[in-house]
């Protein structure tokens, strides 16, 4: 297991958002996490990246316990998150935002290469190198968030609703990109409302309902599961 | 307010005398010297009257007009307080004396020199020294006759005292004043004023105010290579001035003061003070000693109500260590008793220079 | 209004204005750094500066230089300058960090709202200046003369003294170095990232607390430098000098655009000039009024200061 | 006021329990209780409660000062606590009120108009409100800390004008500021200097009236708009809140109350000069509001009481009292960042934030 | 600035709509259903055309530039009373900017926006709200520390006239408005299906409820035109279905809706007409079916002809 959650409990104040979930991601996998609004998907992501503390339970990366590690140290260990809600730095240019993505990297050559790759993927970002992140449109910010996460060249990439706010054409592209970077060797944990596509793409998936995992299986299995279809795929 | 008793018949032994002035704050030295004079007098009295001691109450105003009314009210509300030595500074006197007057609490200031204080109709007001209507002209005389200044730059610190005195000096100097400026209490950066002095090409500067600002001012003045003679007043007559300016910059500065040098005091005062405090009496120590003794004489004579004390003071007529003490109806001492001395900074010390005689 | 005085002395007024402004600018840097990072008006920064003035004095006293000592020789002067600089920077830096540890960090740990930081800042400011006041008996302390003030350059009737020139140059150099540090280096970028979004910054692998400590230290060191220059120029210090100067420096920071380093320099110099021209024109007693009125007027036309905030505004 | 317990949660729970229990009590009983509390405060200077009275200062005078500070707190709370505008120059309005009374009332003022006291108070309120509008008009469009520094500048401008203007007489000041009219049977003035209780009662009455008024505003459209502006000004405007107008109202009301407190202060003090209106005092005003708990009148009252009472109570410490005071500010805020008696809203908000912070802190070890 | 105003004023003169508007009209005729709720429309200047095509909002040749970026490039379109108009386009096409211009957040570089014939440019934001436009935000912007009810009450206040004196003296009008406001707020919360959350703090509501609350708050201002900026972002298909119903019901209450949305199933399912932007320019303005098969739109935006499957 590359990344492993064991019996994880996370709360906001008095409200418990995750009631002890366990999941695992193998090296090289794409794992999808689906669930309704407020199910706790984002909370799971934040717990993994270290933005929220676990009340209980363990998080392990390559067998090493990182439950109490600071968020910035986890980045060094190889976890990178593209946060939900476009956590870009509003007062920095597109270029600077991307540079921050590789804050912990020193390999100048590799960085330059990766930057070119991001600009290839999102030509709009290349066009707007010098525009302040905060003035980009919603979708453009989303591109920037994803691009920046790629810049870290993580072992595990956490993508929280990467398709949110993107135009249909771009959504196709994003999923293609996800598949591509996965084949290049990045392990991915994907949270998506767009369950249809997420499940088609993922090797395995978990269904989260009000803080607990209620179902798991391969992407194809869940796609075919009638309850999943009814609840998340909009198939009436 | 109803006051208990009007005579000494009660023979109470719980009378209090209060000191009112700065014991902390930027110009605390001036107040502390006065406090010491008061304390010396009270201690001497208590040593003699072991069975009927007087308590010394102290109100530290920090020389701050803002705090003065509140402190004055506290004193007024304490009926055991029958006399106040102070307030030390003119500004706080303006703020507090009206309240003492309403409370009928007699006061003798050993140092407040603003002339208008005696003109406000306050029956309780007295002072143990000449006011700035005497000091101002004396300073002007000194500037004209001794310094032989042709162009004087006059500065004040906007306080009741500094401004009042500077106005008198300006008047006395007449056309010799080339320019004027003001500084603010607590200011430390005087570049702007220094620039003005410099460009005025004055050969002397008169500064009306206290030592806390005068020190750094002179320092910056000299740093800007301004050579004009620096003349100032009793508020600057303290070692704090020399400390603030540095010995080199302070050297040659002159201050005037309606106070006598400690060693000119009559009797054993000088020695007693030195013995009690381990140093020579500072500015207004002797005057404070005299002021306190007036009240102590009253208490000894059984005047333990404010009303009695007030009439006792008003009819007081006796020699003190600084002068013959007798107040006129405004609370001022007789013209003939007024002396103004000049002092000079030399080698880091403020030493007595001369008594300024001719008042023009 | 004394136009004559203003125009006949415009050169000298400009020189003093700039050197005064340079000191404001150096102090303003501390405000701007901390503000930019934490959106916190660090009122205690004025005390950080004040401590620096004493730090230099203590350092001089330790190496045996005292107030009324004669002016030292040139090589010794350089040594003393360095000693004073180190003393001031260390004292200021330590004070800044202490304030951060004692007054702010516990609040950050509790996620307290910004207004609360402001109050502890005021508390820290009062406490430090009062503590020093009590220790020093609220007396003034004169500085030893390291050199004789002398006119270096005289053009017509404009005099530039060694002190003025030194102060101005020192401020500009430090400014530029700091600006480059923040805008060009990785660590500087880290500071800006934390300033804009601490959570996301953590996701980039940036250690927030280290960045905060670094920022306070930088602000403190700059204040220490300002303190040394102040000592050389003004020559005397006291426990309560920080407050007013701090407000001025803060004004300068806002004038330039708070959170913006170059703004701090510009704001400081502008404030110094405005004050000096203003006091020449209206009288020294109106100097601060002129300064604040100019501030209000400028903010009316440029609501985020002369150069604007360096942080972009989020959109609706 | 309940005793302060340490455990935060318990207190919070207790507080909300107290609140709901309080709501459950029938209205007449509540009114009666309110009256009893008011009566207690009126009687306070006459009661010899151990420890509370100030040993070094006349207790009624201190109570008066406290009442004036509370009034300041009530006014400033409108600006900071309700509308969320950080005003660091509130002292400016206080000064305008004080000088209005002194300039138009004192025989010693250069104007020497000697208007009667009852006329001076409306003048003071009107002038300070006008100055609030004058300041607010051009500057209320500024955001957050820019407004803070501009208001701070305004406070300084007012003080410096007081210092330099011939009418206000700077350091020298204006003595003989008139007190409210009236005499006892024996001819002594009611508002004299020996017995300061009438002054206190007057101030207390004013405070109670003003608090009531502010409460009415708070629970209306006006209060709601202020809150919305505080939360998100852009969104508020887009939802139809005329933000500028309501901010200006907040400023004017705050300024008026500040002016009124300044007027009371000057009447009682009898003398004012420019020293009374420095920035530090202005900051202490803000401290009072935040310390007690911004947005909540009870909290603000407690804050004002502490700020004005503590230094007086510990006058014995003389030189060190402000040192102690500064440290106290830090310590109190660290242990109770939500203020001593926070508003219900803030209490919940802060308890949550704190808990979250605690969780994050463990995450960040 | 005054220049902009005068041109705006004169452009108002020729009744009817701008030339582009004409292109949209036949399309409108095709989407004839909304006729049922256009009953009371006074048809002030649209005398010649059918009643239901009375233009409510006109965006007239608007240009919005940010430095070198032209976010809106001579954009004109109208929103007719009673319709649901979709505004779509690739990311960064200028949709949100268009909302911002309409609601007074930005002042356009040139051009004019009119509501019921009244020019909006250079009016303050709260005035525009009172004139009848309300909106939601792409990133939710509630008043987080106020309860759901209070959030909606702020919206109702837009129609209230009480100010400080009224509240202080508890004048009758104040009492009346307060009572009416509360009733309306509760009604709207119920309408949006979040009546039970009235007393919860907005920030504690689940994401979906926050989106609903935003709509309730906007409705409380009694807008003639409701603008929704990606209301379905982050919703799953089931929730999107609910939202679709809701938007219809809002229209049935008599409100006109302008909808920005990237989810094609939702947009195609609910709108009467769609305006498509690309690079700040309008590239289509037609009924959904036409837009879906418009090659320009497919190339710029949809990618695959039919993505809903
Ligand atoms: N800051 C917070 N304070 C309090 N409760 C929160 C907070 N953030 C999330 N929650 C609650 O925690 C639960 C899980 O939220 P989370 O954001 O993880 O859901 P999600 O599955 O990501 O939903 P979405 O699809 O809306 O993004 C929800 O009930 C939510 O209301
Ligand atoms: N203040 C600004 N400064 C510079 N460019 C800006 C500014 N605001 C918006 N833009 C640019 O204008 C364009 C239009 O932005 P807008 O937000 O309107 O797009 P949008 O159509 O809403 O896109 P999305 O679907 O991604 O939300 C974008 O390219 C954006 O980067
Ligand atoms: C102690 C003295 C210097 C006081 C000064 N003469 C004054 O009137 O204020
Ligand atoms: Mg989520
Ligand atoms: Mg958008």
PDB file of C-alpha atoms in Angstrom, chain B residues 1 24 59 62 64-67 69-71 73-74 76-77 91 94-95 99 102-103 120 157-160 163 184-185, chain D residues 56-58 61 163-164 170-172 175 188 192-196 268-269 271 273 275-278 281 312 315 319 321:
ATOM      1  CA  UNK B   1     -19.567  71.526  52.686  1.00  0.00           C
ATOM      2  CA  UNK B  24       7.583  60.519  38.198  1.00  0.00           C
ATOM      3  CA  UNK B  59       0.051  63.308  45.036  1.00  0.00           C
ATOM      4  CA  UNK B  62       3.576  63.472  36.796  1.00  0.00           C
ATOM      5  CA  UNK B  64       0.400  66.239  33.786  1.00  0.00           C
ATOM      6  CA  UNK B  65      -2.484  68.695  33.629  1.00  0.00           C
ATOM      7  CA  UNK B  66      -4.799  65.854  32.719  1.00  0.00           C
ATOM      8  CA  UNK B  67      -4.317  64.091  36.006  1.00  0.00           C
ATOM      9  CA  UNK B  69      -8.042  67.820  38.593  1.00  0.00           C
ATOM     10  CA  UNK B  70      -8.686  64.287  39.754  1.00  0.00           C
ATOM     11  CA  UNK B  71      -5.872  64.390  42.264  1.00  0.00           C
ATOM     12  CA  UNK B  73     -10.426  66.506  44.091  1.00  0.00           C
ATOM     13  CA  UNK B  74      -9.089  63.669  46.144  1.00  0.00           C
ATOM     14  CA  UNK B  76     -10.188  68.347  48.679  1.00  0.00           C
ATOM     15  CA  UNK B  77     -12.362  65.424  49.696  1.00  0.00           C
ATOM     16  CA  UNK B  91       0.041  74.090  33.911  1.00  0.00           C
ATOM     17  CA  UNK B  94      -4.225  76.109  36.161  1.00  0.00           C
ATOM     18  CA  UNK B  95      -6.039  72.824  36.133  1.00  0.00           C
ATOM     19  CA  UNK B  99     -10.727  72.966  42.627  1.00  0.00           C
ATOM     20  CA  UNK B 102     -13.785  75.560  45.677  1.00  0.00           C
ATOM     21  CA  UNK B 103     -12.755  73.235  48.468  1.00  0.00           C
ATOM     22  CA  UNK B 120      -7.793  84.467  38.967  1.00  0.00           C
ATOM     23  CA  UNK B 157       6.995  74.521  24.652  1.00  0.00           C
ATOM     24  CA  UNK B 158       3.336  75.613  24.545  1.00  0.00           C
ATOM     25  CA  UNK B 159       2.804  74.923  28.227  1.00  0.00           C
ATOM     26  CA  UNK B 160       1.226  77.490  30.497  1.00  0.00           C
ATOM     27  CA  UNK B 163       4.560  80.010  26.738  1.00  0.00           C
ATOM     28  CA  UNK B 184       5.786  70.077  22.011  1.00  0.00           C
ATOM     29  CA  UNK B 185       6.153  68.318  25.319  1.00  0.00           C
TER      30      UNK B 185
ATOM     31  CA  UNK D  56      -6.530  56.034  46.827  1.00  0.00           C
ATOM     32  CA  UNK D  57      -9.306  57.825  45.056  1.00  0.00           C
ATOM     33  CA  UNK D  58     -12.786  58.929  45.862  1.00  0.00           C
ATOM     34  CA  UNK D  61     -15.393  59.891  41.223  1.00  0.00           C
ATOM     35  CA  UNK D 163      -2.901  71.952  20.863  1.00  0.00           C
ATOM     36  CA  UNK D 164      -2.361  74.712  18.375  1.00  0.00           C
ATOM     37  CA  UNK D 170      -3.534  73.878  23.820  1.00  0.00           C
ATOM     38  CA  UNK D 171      -1.646  72.708  26.874  1.00  0.00           C
ATOM     39  CA  UNK D 172      -2.858  75.645  28.835  1.00  0.00           C
ATOM     40  CA  UNK D 175     -10.665  75.947  33.147  1.00  0.00           C
ATOM     41  CA  UNK D 188     -24.195  74.180  47.628  1.00  0.00           C
ATOM     42  CA  UNK D 192     -20.024  70.020  43.114  1.00  0.00           C
ATOM     43  CA  UNK D 193     -16.603  68.640  43.748  1.00  0.00           C
ATOM     44  CA  UNK D 194     -16.911  67.440  47.296  1.00  0.00           C
ATOM     45  CA  UNK D 195     -19.755  65.037  46.726  1.00  0.00           C
ATOM     46  CA  UNK D 196     -19.411  63.561  43.264  1.00  0.00           C
ATOM     47  CA  UNK D 268     -17.127  66.929  35.747  1.00  0.00           C
ATOM     48  CA  UNK D 269     -13.416  67.594  35.273  1.00  0.00           C
ATOM     49  CA  UNK D 271     -10.768  71.756  33.206  1.00  0.00           C
ATOM     50  CA  UNK D 273      -6.527  70.706  27.844  1.00  0.00           C
ATOM     51  CA  UNK D 275      -3.354  66.305  26.918  1.00  0.00           C
ATOM     52  CA  UNK D 276      -6.542  64.458  27.700  1.00  0.00           C
ATOM     53  CA  UNK D 277      -7.052  63.357  24.142  1.00  0.00           C
ATOM     54  CA  UNK D 278      -4.022  61.365  23.128  1.00  0.00           C
ATOM     55  CA  UNK D 281      -6.312  56.748  25.356  1.00  0.00           C
ATOM     56  CA  UNK D 312      -7.449  53.599  39.621  1.00  0.00           C
ATOM     57  CA  UNK D 315      -2.929  53.527  41.941  1.00  0.00           C
ATOM     58  CA  UNK D 319       4.669  53.991  38.427  1.00  0.00           C
ATOM     59  CA  UNK D 321       0.324  50.471  36.961  1.00  0.00           C
TER      60      UNK D 321
END
